[in-house]
PDB file of C-alpha atoms in Angstrom:
ATOM      1  CA  MET A 233      -0.264  -5.811   6.022  1.00  0.00           C
ATOM      2  CA  SER A 234      -0.615  -2.143   6.873  1.00  0.00           C
ATOM      3  CA  HIS A 235       0.735   0.030   4.075  1.00  0.00           C
ATOM      4  CA  LEU A 236       2.399   2.271   6.642  1.00  0.00           C
ATOM      5  CA  LEU A 237       4.157  -0.777   8.086  1.00  0.00           C
ATOM      6  CA  ARG A 238       5.372  -1.645   4.585  1.00  0.00           C
ATOM      7  CA  ILE A 239       6.795   1.867   4.205  1.00  0.00           C
ATOM      8  CA  TYR A 240       8.510   1.499   7.577  1.00  0.00           C
ATOM      9  CA  GLN A 241       9.977  -1.852   6.601  1.00  0.00           C
ATOM     10  CA  THR A 242      11.330  -0.626   3.267  1.00  0.00           C
ATOM     11  CA  ALA A 243      12.835   2.414   4.959  1.00  0.00           C
ATOM     12  CA  LEU A 244      14.380   0.225   7.643  1.00  0.00           C
ATOM     13  CA  PHE A 245      15.928  -2.048   5.049  1.00  0.00           C
ATOM     14  CA  ALA A 246      17.215   0.894   2.999  1.00  0.00           C
ATOM     15  CA  LEU A 247      18.899   2.358   6.070  1.00  0.00           C
ATOM     16  CA  ALA A 248      20.414  -0.994   6.951  1.00  0.00           C
ATOM     17  CA  LEU A 249      22.166  -1.162   3.584  1.00  0.00           C
ATOM     18  CA  CYS A 250      24.473   1.668   4.646  1.00  0.00           C
ATOM     19  CA  ALA A 251      24.239   1.519   8.433  1.00  0.00           C
ATOM     20  CA  VAL A 252      27.482  -0.254   9.311  1.00  0.00           C
ATOM     21  CA  PRO A 253      30.832   0.278   7.598  1.00  0.00           C
ATOM     22  CA  ALA A 254      32.589  -2.789   6.222  1.00  0.00           C
ATOM     23  CA  LEU A 255      35.080  -4.078   8.767  1.00  0.00           C
ATOM     24  CA  ALA A 256      36.651  -7.237   7.380  1.00  0.00           C
ATOM     25  CA  ALA A 257      35.352  -9.197   4.410  1.00  0.00           C
ATOM     26  CA  VAL A 258      34.721  -7.740   0.975  1.00  0.00           C
ATOM     27  CA  PRO A 259      30.993  -6.991   0.418  1.00  0.00           C
ATOM     28  CA  ASN A 260      29.290  -9.980  -1.151  1.00  0.00           C
ATOM     29  CA  ALA A 261      28.345  -9.091  -4.747  1.00  0.00           C
ATOM     30  CA  ALA A 262      25.757 -11.882  -5.069  1.00  0.00           C
ATOM     31  CA  LEU A 263      24.071 -10.773  -1.859  1.00  0.00           C
ATOM     32  CA  HIS A 264      23.943  -7.187  -3.076  1.00  0.00           C
ATOM     33  CA  ARG A 265      22.295  -8.350  -6.278  1.00  0.00           C
ATOM     34  CA  LEU A 266      19.674 -10.051  -4.113  1.00  0.00           C
ATOM     35  CA  PHE A 267      19.174  -6.831  -2.160  1.00  0.00           C
ATOM     36  CA  ASP A 268      18.784  -4.890  -5.410  1.00  0.00           C
ATOM     37  CA  ASP A 269      16.367  -7.433  -6.873  1.00  0.00           C
ATOM     38  CA  TYR A 270      14.249  -7.440  -3.717  1.00  0.00           C
ATOM     39  CA  TRP A 271      14.135  -3.637  -3.570  1.00  0.00           C
ATOM     40  CA  ALA A 272      13.199  -3.361  -7.247  1.00  0.00           C
ATOM     41  CA  PHE A 273      10.473  -5.965  -6.787  1.00  0.00           C
ATOM     42  CA  GLU A 274       8.997  -4.159  -3.793  1.00  0.00           C
ATOM     43  CA  MET A 275       8.986  -0.806  -5.540  1.00  0.00           C
ATOM     44  CA  GLU A 276       7.309  -2.136  -8.678  1.00  0.00           C
ATOM     45  CA  SER A 277       4.827  -4.283  -6.732  1.00  0.00           C
ATOM     46  CA  ASP A 278       3.768  -1.476  -4.388  1.00  0.00           C
ATOM     47  CA  PRO A 279       3.816   1.854  -6.230  1.00  0.00           C
ATOM     48  CA  PHE A 280       2.461   3.661  -3.161  1.00  0.00           C
ATOM     49  CA  ALA A 281       5.390   2.448  -1.050  1.00  0.00           C
ATOM     50  CA  ALA A 282       7.715   3.389  -3.896  1.00  0.00           C
ATOM     51  CA  THR A 283       6.492   6.985  -3.973  1.00  0.00           C
ATOM     52  CA  SER A 284       6.690   7.209  -0.190  1.00  0.00           C
ATOM     53  CA  SER A 285      10.267   5.862  -0.344  1.00  0.00           C
ATOM     54  CA  GLY A 286      11.375   8.486  -2.856  1.00  0.00           C
ATOM     55  CA  VAL A 287      11.227   6.199  -5.891  1.00  0.00           C
ATOM     56  CA  HIS A 288       9.095   8.075  -8.420  1.00  0.00           C
ATOM     57  CA  ALA A 289       9.221   5.785 -11.443  1.00  0.00           C
ATOM     58  CA  TYR A 290       5.794   4.381 -10.559  1.00  0.00           C
ATOM     59  CA  ASN A 291       3.959   7.570  -9.581  1.00  0.00           C
ATOM     60  CA  ASP A 292       1.343   6.881 -12.249  1.00  0.00           C
ATOM     61  CA  ARG A 293       0.341   3.504 -10.803  1.00  0.00           C
ATOM     62  CA  VAL A 294      -1.684   1.998  -7.984  1.00  0.00           C
ATOM     63  CA  PRO A 295      -0.967  -1.372  -6.351  1.00  0.00           C
ATOM     64  CA  ASP A 296      -2.631  -4.546  -7.593  1.00  0.00           C
ATOM     65  CA  VAL A 297      -4.128  -6.139  -4.461  1.00  0.00           C
ATOM     66  CA  SER A 298      -6.116  -8.897  -6.154  1.00  0.00           C
ATOM     67  CA  PRO A 299      -5.867 -12.344  -4.494  1.00  0.00           C
ATOM     68  CA  GLU A 300      -3.788 -13.551  -7.446  1.00  0.00           C
ATOM     69  CA  SER A 301      -1.339 -10.672  -7.076  1.00  0.00           C
ATOM     70  CA  MET A 302      -1.066 -11.138  -3.320  1.00  0.00           C
ATOM     71  CA  GLN A 303      -0.342 -14.841  -3.760  1.00  0.00           C
ATOM     72  CA  ALA A 304       2.318 -14.036  -6.341  1.00  0.00           C
ATOM     73  CA  ARG A 305       3.911 -11.584  -3.901  1.00  0.00           C
ATOM     74  CA  ARG A 306       4.010 -14.213  -1.174  1.00  0.00           C
ATOM     75  CA  GLU A 307       5.625 -16.727  -3.510  1.00  0.00           C
ATOM     76  CA  ALA A 308       8.204 -14.135  -4.561  1.00  0.00           C
ATOM     77  CA  HIS A 309       8.956 -13.328  -0.917  1.00  0.00           C
ATOM     78  CA  GLN A 310       9.466 -17.026  -0.238  1.00  0.00           C
ATOM     79  CA  ARG A 311      11.932 -17.247  -3.130  1.00  0.00           C
ATOM     80  CA  PHE A 312      13.863 -14.246  -1.841  1.00  0.00           C
ATOM     81  CA  LEU A 313      13.907 -15.781   1.626  1.00  0.00           C
ATOM     82  CA  ASP A 314      15.188 -19.121   0.321  1.00  0.00           C
ATOM     83  CA  GLN A 315      17.957 -17.362  -1.592  1.00  0.00           C
ATOM     84  CA  LEU A 316      18.888 -15.250   1.408  1.00  0.00           C
ATOM     85  CA  ARG A 317      19.174 -18.251   3.686  1.00  0.00           C
ATOM     86  CA  GLY A 318      21.657 -19.781   1.254  1.00  0.00           C
ATOM     87  CA  PHE A 319      24.328 -17.269   2.250  1.00  0.00           C
ATOM     88  CA  ASN A 320      26.848 -18.076   4.979  1.00  0.00           C
ATOM     89  CA  ARG A 321      26.405 -15.203   7.425  1.00  0.00           C
ATOM     90  CA  GLU A 322      29.796 -15.793   9.029  1.00  0.00           C
ATOM     91  CA  ALA A 323      31.479 -15.027   5.701  1.00  0.00           C
ATOM     92  CA  LEU A 324      29.778 -11.639   5.360  1.00  0.00           C
ATOM     93  CA  ASP A 325      31.148  -8.304   6.485  1.00  0.00           C
ATOM     94  CA  ALA A 326      29.326  -6.521   9.308  1.00  0.00           C
ATOM     95  CA  SER A 327      27.228  -4.300   7.030  1.00  0.00           C
ATOM     96  CA  ASP A 328      26.048  -7.152   4.816  1.00  0.00           C
ATOM     97  CA  ALA A 329      25.311  -9.368   7.813  1.00  0.00           C
ATOM     98  CA  LEU A 330      23.136  -6.666   9.388  1.00  0.00           C
ATOM     99  CA  SER A 331      21.272  -6.043   6.123  1.00  0.00           C
ATOM    100  CA  ALA A 332      20.752  -9.784   5.640  1.00  0.00           C
ATOM    101  CA  ASP A 333      19.401 -10.171   9.177  1.00  0.00           C
ATOM    102  CA  ILE A 334      16.920  -7.329   8.718  1.00  0.00           C
ATOM    103  CA  LEU A 335      15.772  -8.547   5.313  1.00  0.00           C
ATOM    104  CA  GLU A 336      15.303 -12.053   6.683  1.00  0.00           C
ATOM    105  CA  PHE A 337      13.137 -10.647   9.484  1.00  0.00           C
ATOM    106  CA  ILE A 338      10.987  -8.719   6.989  1.00  0.00           C
ATOM    107  CA  LEU A 339      10.597 -11.632   4.583  1.00  0.00           C
ATOM    108  CA  THR A 340       9.874 -14.152   7.333  1.00  0.00           C
ATOM    109  CA  HIS A 341       7.158 -11.860   8.641  1.00  0.00           C
ATOM    110  CA  ASP A 342       5.640 -11.339   5.194  1.00  0.00           C
ATOM    111  CA  VAL A 343       5.618 -15.036   4.326  1.00  0.00           C
ATOM    112  CA  ALA A 344       4.146 -16.025   7.687  1.00  0.00           C
ATOM    113  CA  LEU A 345       1.297 -13.502   7.493  1.00  0.00           C
ATOM    114  CA  GLY A 346       0.718 -14.255   3.834  1.00  0.00           C
ATOM    115  CA  ALA A 347      -0.276 -17.803   4.699  1.00  0.00           C
ATOM    116  CA  PHE A 348      -3.419 -16.405   6.356  1.00  0.00           C
ATOM    117  CA  ASP A 349      -4.437 -14.054   3.543  1.00  0.00           C
ATOM    118  CA  SER A 350      -4.209 -11.166   5.972  1.00  0.00           C
ATOM    119  CA  TRP A 351      -4.956  -8.787   3.088  1.00  0.00           C
ATOM    120  CA  ARG A 352      -8.646  -9.590   3.732  1.00  0.00           C
ATOM    121  CA  ILE A 353      -8.423  -7.147   6.670  1.00  0.00           C
ATOM    122  CA  PRO A 354      -6.844  -4.074   5.023  1.00  0.00           C
ATOM    123  CA  PHE A 355      -7.533  -1.505   7.730  1.00  0.00           C
ATOM    124  CA  LEU A 356      -6.911  -0.805  11.415  1.00  0.00           C
ATOM    125  CA  SER A 357      -8.792   1.265  13.947  1.00  0.00           C
ATOM    126  CA  ASP A 358      -7.210   4.527  12.774  1.00  0.00           C
ATOM    127  CA  SER A 359      -6.033   4.022   9.185  1.00  0.00           C
ATOM    128  CA  GLY A 360      -6.256   1.736   6.200  1.00  0.00           C
ATOM    129  CA  PHE A 361      -6.115   1.258   2.464  1.00  0.00           C
ATOM    130  CA  HIS A 362      -8.620   4.078   1.924  1.00  0.00           C
ATOM    131  CA  THR A 363      -6.269   6.636   3.508  1.00  0.00           C
ATOM    132  CA  TYR A 364      -3.021   5.453   1.883  1.00  0.00           C
ATOM    133  CA  LEU A 365      -3.198   7.698  -1.160  1.00  0.00           C
ATOM    134  CA  GLY A 366      -3.579  10.760   1.024  1.00  0.00           C
ATOM    135  CA  TYR A 367      -0.246   9.979   2.670  1.00  0.00           C
ATOM    136  CA  VAL A 368       1.321   9.175  -0.691  1.00  0.00           C
ATOM    137  CA  VAL A 369       0.239  12.504  -2.188  1.00  0.00           C
ATOM    138  CA  SER A 370       2.252  14.330   0.453  1.00  0.00           C
ATOM    139  CA  ALA A 371       5.362  12.456  -0.771  1.00  0.00           C
ATOM    140  CA  THR A 372       4.613  13.006  -4.460  1.00  0.00           C
ATOM    141  CA  PRO A 373       6.483  15.723  -6.363  1.00  0.00           C
ATOM    142  CA  PHE A 374       4.241  18.181  -8.226  1.00  0.00           C
ATOM    143  CA  GLU A 375       6.809  20.261 -10.055  1.00  0.00           C
ATOM    144  CA  ASN A 376       5.968  19.926 -13.750  1.00  0.00           C
ATOM    145  CA  GLU A 377       3.359  18.720 -16.213  1.00  0.00           C
ATOM    146  CA  ASP A 378       4.656  15.140 -16.179  1.00  0.00           C
ATOM    147  CA  ASP A 379       4.128  14.960 -12.411  1.00  0.00           C
ATOM    148  CA  TYR A 380       0.507  15.997 -12.808  1.00  0.00           C
ATOM    149  CA  ARG A 381      -0.095  13.661 -15.747  1.00  0.00           C
ATOM    150  CA  ALA A 382       1.230  10.791 -13.642  1.00  0.00           C
ATOM    151  CA  TYR A 383      -1.112  11.761 -10.809  1.00  0.00           C
ATOM    152  CA  LEU A 384      -4.076  11.884 -13.187  1.00  0.00           C
ATOM    153  CA  LYS A 385      -3.277   8.367 -14.346  1.00  0.00           C
ATOM    154  CA  ARG A 386      -2.987   7.245 -10.729  1.00  0.00           C
ATOM    155  CA  LEU A 387      -6.395   8.754  -9.954  1.00  0.00           C
ATOM    156  CA  GLU A 388      -7.823   6.931 -12.969  1.00  0.00           C
ATOM    157  CA  GLY A 389      -6.649   3.599 -11.568  1.00  0.00           C
ATOM    158  CA  TYR A 390      -7.613   4.358  -7.972  1.00  0.00           C
ATOM    159  CA  PRO A 391     -11.234   3.104  -8.134  1.00  0.00           C
ATOM    160  CA  ARG A 392      -9.935  -0.342  -9.150  1.00  0.00           C
ATOM    161  CA  PHE A 393      -7.691  -0.341  -6.076  1.00  0.00           C
ATOM    162  CA  LEU A 394     -10.713   0.438  -3.871  1.00  0.00           C
ATOM    163  CA  ARG A 395     -12.856  -2.237  -5.527  1.00  0.00           C
ATOM    164  CA  GLN A 396     -10.177  -4.875  -5.096  1.00  0.00           C
ATOM    165  CA  HIS A 397     -10.008  -4.162  -1.381  1.00  0.00           C
ATOM    166  CA  TRP A 398     -13.793  -4.222  -1.249  1.00  0.00           C
ATOM    167  CA  ASP A 399     -13.788  -7.701  -2.823  1.00  0.00           C
ATOM    168  CA  ASN A 400     -11.033  -8.836  -0.446  1.00  0.00           C
ATOM    169  CA  MET A 401     -13.011  -7.660   2.585  1.00  0.00           C
ATOM    170  CA  ARG A 402     -16.096  -9.473   1.321  1.00  0.00           C
ATOM    171  CA  SER A 403     -14.027 -12.662   1.148  1.00  0.00           C
ATOM    172  CA  GLY A 404     -13.002 -11.990   4.721  1.00  0.00           C
ATOM    173  CA  ILE A 405     -16.629 -11.595   5.776  1.00  0.00           C
ATOM    174  CA  GLU A 406     -17.517 -14.935   4.188  1.00  0.00           C
ATOM    175  CA  ALA A 407     -14.715 -16.643   6.125  1.00  0.00           C
ATOM    176  CA  GLY A 408     -15.341 -14.829   9.420  1.00  0.00           C
ATOM    177  CA  PHE A 409     -11.991 -13.048   9.024  1.00  0.00           C
ATOM    178  CA  THR A 410     -12.896  -9.468   9.958  1.00  0.00           C
ATOM    179  CA  GLN A 411     -12.003  -6.654  12.278  1.00  0.00           C
ATOM    180  CA  PRO A 412     -13.841  -6.437  15.630  1.00  0.00           C
ATOM    181  CA  ARG A 413     -17.051  -4.467  15.674  1.00  0.00           C
ATOM    182  CA  ALA A 414     -15.637  -2.535  18.620  1.00  0.00           C
ATOM    183  CA  ILE A 415     -13.206  -0.590  16.433  1.00  0.00           C
ATOM    184  CA  MET A 416     -15.681   0.292  13.703  1.00  0.00           C
ATOM    185  CA  GLU A 417     -16.987   3.467  15.318  1.00  0.00           C
ATOM    186  CA  ASN A 418     -13.459   4.903  15.160  1.00  0.00           C
ATOM    187  CA  ILE A 419     -12.695   3.998  11.560  1.00  0.00           C
ATOM    188  CA  LEU A 420     -16.003   4.576   9.751  1.00  0.00           C
ATOM    189  CA  PRO A 421     -15.733   8.399   9.739  1.00  0.00           C
ATOM    190  CA  SER A 422     -12.495   8.125   7.768  1.00  0.00           C
ATOM    191  CA  PHE A 423     -14.365   6.229   5.035  1.00  0.00           C
ATOM    192  CA  ASP A 424     -17.000   8.971   5.015  1.00  0.00           C
ATOM    193  CA  ALA A 425     -14.241  11.588   4.711  1.00  0.00           C
ATOM    194  CA  GLN A 426     -13.143  10.042   1.411  1.00  0.00           C
ATOM    195  CA  ALA A 427     -16.696  10.224   0.039  1.00  0.00           C
ATOM    196  CA  VAL A 428     -17.094  14.017   0.090  1.00  0.00           C
ATOM    197  CA  SER A 429     -18.137  15.955  -2.991  1.00  0.00           C
ATOM    198  CA  PRO A 430     -17.760  18.032  -5.088  1.00  0.00           C
ATOM    199  CA  ALA A 431     -14.202  17.379  -6.204  1.00  0.00           C
ATOM    200  CA  GLU A 432     -12.923  20.715  -4.894  1.00  0.00           C
ATOM    201  CA  ASP A 433     -13.790  19.606  -1.346  1.00  0.00           C
ATOM    202  CA  HIS A 434     -11.988  16.281  -1.642  1.00  0.00           C
ATOM    203  CA  PRO A 435      -8.524  15.856  -0.068  1.00  0.00           C
ATOM    204  CA  LEU A 436      -7.174  14.268  -3.255  1.00  0.00           C
ATOM    205  CA  PHE A 437      -7.934  17.484  -5.170  1.00  0.00           C
ATOM    206  CA  ARG A 438      -5.354  19.475  -3.194  1.00  0.00           C
ATOM    207  CA  PRO A 439      -2.490  19.068  -5.691  1.00  0.00           C
ATOM    208  CA  PHE A 440      -4.628  20.922  -8.238  1.00  0.00           C
ATOM    209  CA  LEU A 441      -5.149  23.955  -6.022  1.00  0.00           C
ATOM    210  CA  LYS A 442      -1.696  25.419  -6.589  1.00  0.00           C
ATOM    211  CA  ILE A 443      -0.053  24.269  -9.796  1.00  0.00           C
ATOM    212  CA  PRO A 444       3.434  25.807 -10.211  1.00  0.00           C
ATOM    213  CA  ASP A 445       4.303  28.183 -13.031  1.00  0.00           C
ATOM    214  CA  THR A 446       6.550  25.505 -14.547  1.00  0.00           C
ATOM    215  CA  VAL A 447       3.308  24.115 -16.034  1.00  0.00           C
ATOM    216  CA  ASP A 448       2.016  26.001 -19.063  1.00  0.00           C
ATOM    217  CA  ARG A 449      -1.116  28.006 -18.297  1.00  0.00           C
ATOM    218  CA  SER A 450      -3.219  26.273 -20.961  1.00  0.00           C
ATOM    219  CA  GLN A 451      -2.139  22.897 -19.610  1.00  0.00           C
ATOM    220  CA  LYS A 452      -2.994  23.969 -16.072  1.00  0.00           C
ATOM    221  CA  GLU A 453      -6.616  24.429 -17.038  1.00  0.00           C
ATOM    222  CA  ALA A 454      -6.755  21.066 -18.797  1.00  0.00           C
ATOM    223  CA  ILE A 455      -5.080  19.279 -15.869  1.00  0.00           C
ATOM    224  CA  VAL A 456      -7.439  20.789 -13.306  1.00  0.00           C
ATOM    225  CA  ALA A 457     -10.469  19.952 -15.449  1.00  0.00           C
ATOM    226  CA  GLU A 458      -9.369  16.343 -15.848  1.00  0.00           C
ATOM    227  CA  GLY A 459      -8.634  16.010 -12.137  1.00  0.00           C
ATOM    228  CA  ARG A 460     -12.062  17.376 -11.307  1.00  0.00           C
ATOM    229  CA  ARG A 461     -13.700  14.986 -13.787  1.00  0.00           C
ATOM    230  CA  LEU A 462     -11.883  11.908 -12.463  1.00  0.00           C
ATOM    231  CA  LEU A 463     -12.803  12.730  -8.887  1.00  0.00           C
ATOM    232  CA  ASP A 464     -16.417  13.658  -9.603  1.00  0.00           C
ATOM    233  CA  GLU A 465     -17.152  10.811 -12.022  1.00  0.00           C
ATOM    234  CA  GLN A 466     -14.971   7.951 -10.815  1.00  0.00           C
ATOM    235  CA  VAL A 467     -13.135   8.331  -7.504  1.00  0.00           C
ATOM    236  CA  ILE A 468     -15.820   9.930  -5.340  1.00  0.00           C
ATOM    237  CA  PRO A 469     -18.694   7.699  -6.542  1.00  0.00           C
ATOM    238  CA  GLU A 470     -16.556   4.631  -5.774  1.00  0.00           C
ATOM    239  CA  ALA A 471     -15.650   6.061  -2.370  1.00  0.00           C
ATOM    240  CA  LYS A 472     -19.338   6.630  -1.629  1.00  0.00           C
ATOM    241  CA  ARG A 473     -20.180   3.040  -2.556  1.00  0.00           C
ATOM    242  CA  LEU A 474     -17.323   1.863  -0.358  1.00  0.00           C
ATOM    243  CA  ALA A 475     -18.514   3.943   2.601  1.00  0.00           C
ATOM    244  CA  ARG A 476     -22.001   2.461   2.198  1.00  0.00           C
ATOM    245  CA  PHE A 477     -20.552  -1.047   2.061  1.00  0.00           C
ATOM    246  CA  MET A 478     -18.624  -0.440   5.273  1.00  0.00           C
ATOM    247  CA  ARG A 479     -21.725   0.733   7.141  1.00  0.00           C
ATOM    248  CA  GLU A 480     -24.373  -1.534   5.643  1.00  0.00           C
ATOM    249  CA  GLU A 481     -22.446  -4.759   5.041  1.00  0.00           C
ATOM    250  CA  TYR A 482     -19.130  -4.809   6.871  1.00  0.00           C
ATOM    251  CA  LEU A 483     -20.289  -3.322  10.172  1.00  0.00           C
ATOM    252  CA  PRO A 484     -23.131  -5.841  10.688  1.00  0.00           C
ATOM    253  CA  SER A 485     -20.735  -8.666   9.776  1.00  0.00           C
ATOM    254  CA  ALA A 486     -17.825  -7.545  11.946  1.00  0.00           C
ATOM    255  CA  ARG A 487     -17.023 -10.017  14.701  1.00  0.00           C
ATOM    256  CA  GLU A 488     -18.024  -9.483  18.306  1.00  0.00           C
ATOM    257  CA  THR A 489     -14.726 -10.864  19.643  1.00  0.00           C
ATOM    258  CA  LEU A 490     -11.626  -8.714  20.037  1.00  0.00           C
ATOM    259  CA  GLY A 491      -8.367 -10.622  19.851  1.00  0.00           C
ATOM    260  CA  ALA A 492      -6.734 -11.945  16.674  1.00  0.00           C
ATOM    261  CA  GLY A 493      -6.666 -15.312  18.399  1.00  0.00           C
ATOM    262  CA  ASP A 494     -10.439 -15.525  17.897  1.00  0.00           C
ATOM    263  CA  LEU A 495     -10.142 -15.378  14.104  1.00  0.00           C
ATOM    264  CA  PRO A 496     -10.171 -18.570  12.011  1.00  0.00           C
ATOM    265  CA  ASN A 497      -6.813 -20.257  12.723  1.00  0.00           C
ATOM    266  CA  GLY A 498      -6.457 -17.418  15.185  1.00  0.00           C
ATOM    267  CA  PRO A 499      -3.727 -18.753  17.490  1.00  0.00           C
ATOM    268  CA  ASP A 500      -1.414 -19.454  14.547  1.00  0.00           C
ATOM    269  CA  TYR A 501      -2.252 -16.100  12.970  1.00  0.00           C
ATOM    270  CA  TYR A 502      -1.562 -14.296  16.247  1.00  0.00           C
ATOM    271  CA  ALA A 503       1.788 -16.061  16.539  1.00  0.00           C
ATOM    272  CA  ALA A 504       2.665 -14.997  12.995  1.00  0.00           C
TER     273      ALA A 504
END
């Protein structure tokens, strides 16, 4: 699933929790615990979505998108969905009923797409996993030393995130589950844009360009040096390998057909 879609879904659900005032029944405490458990699970499972949603407890982390993690997420979503469907909607007040309906829509969608391992196609014609962190940085607070230390740790884990997606896309290639070749001309430049060097020219270096005075001067120098090192030695080399993979391996393997219905199990996937 598109990361931006995930952010939209979490925002939609958060708004639904307070969208309609209670009219009749008392809010269902068990249902609210389910809402809280689901929200906490989503934030911990997708640290990028958490940051973008204003939850900053996981600003030092990157998502785990390994096949094992994605399967565990799908199973968790199915459990949440089963629990949600156990509530009698007619007994809920208007606010809870609306929130339950929206959460059921989100979970049903996630479970249905998860059956096809849609994470093997982690990009669209204009965005993808390789651009997520750039969006997340704009939602990340950089006000003190702890904020920068968290970002450094996130940068340290970022190459693993890229490699996991790389492995997932290779699995997609082997199964014929790829994006159409027709969109590749539009998306490839964005992979190249993440492979620029030196570090100072990279978009992920921007938080280091203006560190506030709340950070001690001696720490500023150390933080900038570590950010430069992580980008030059780890992030950018991985981004360059990824850009090469996209041009030399993914592009020649991308399918000639256009519609999702032409993918393996395409009609069912399209319906999902």
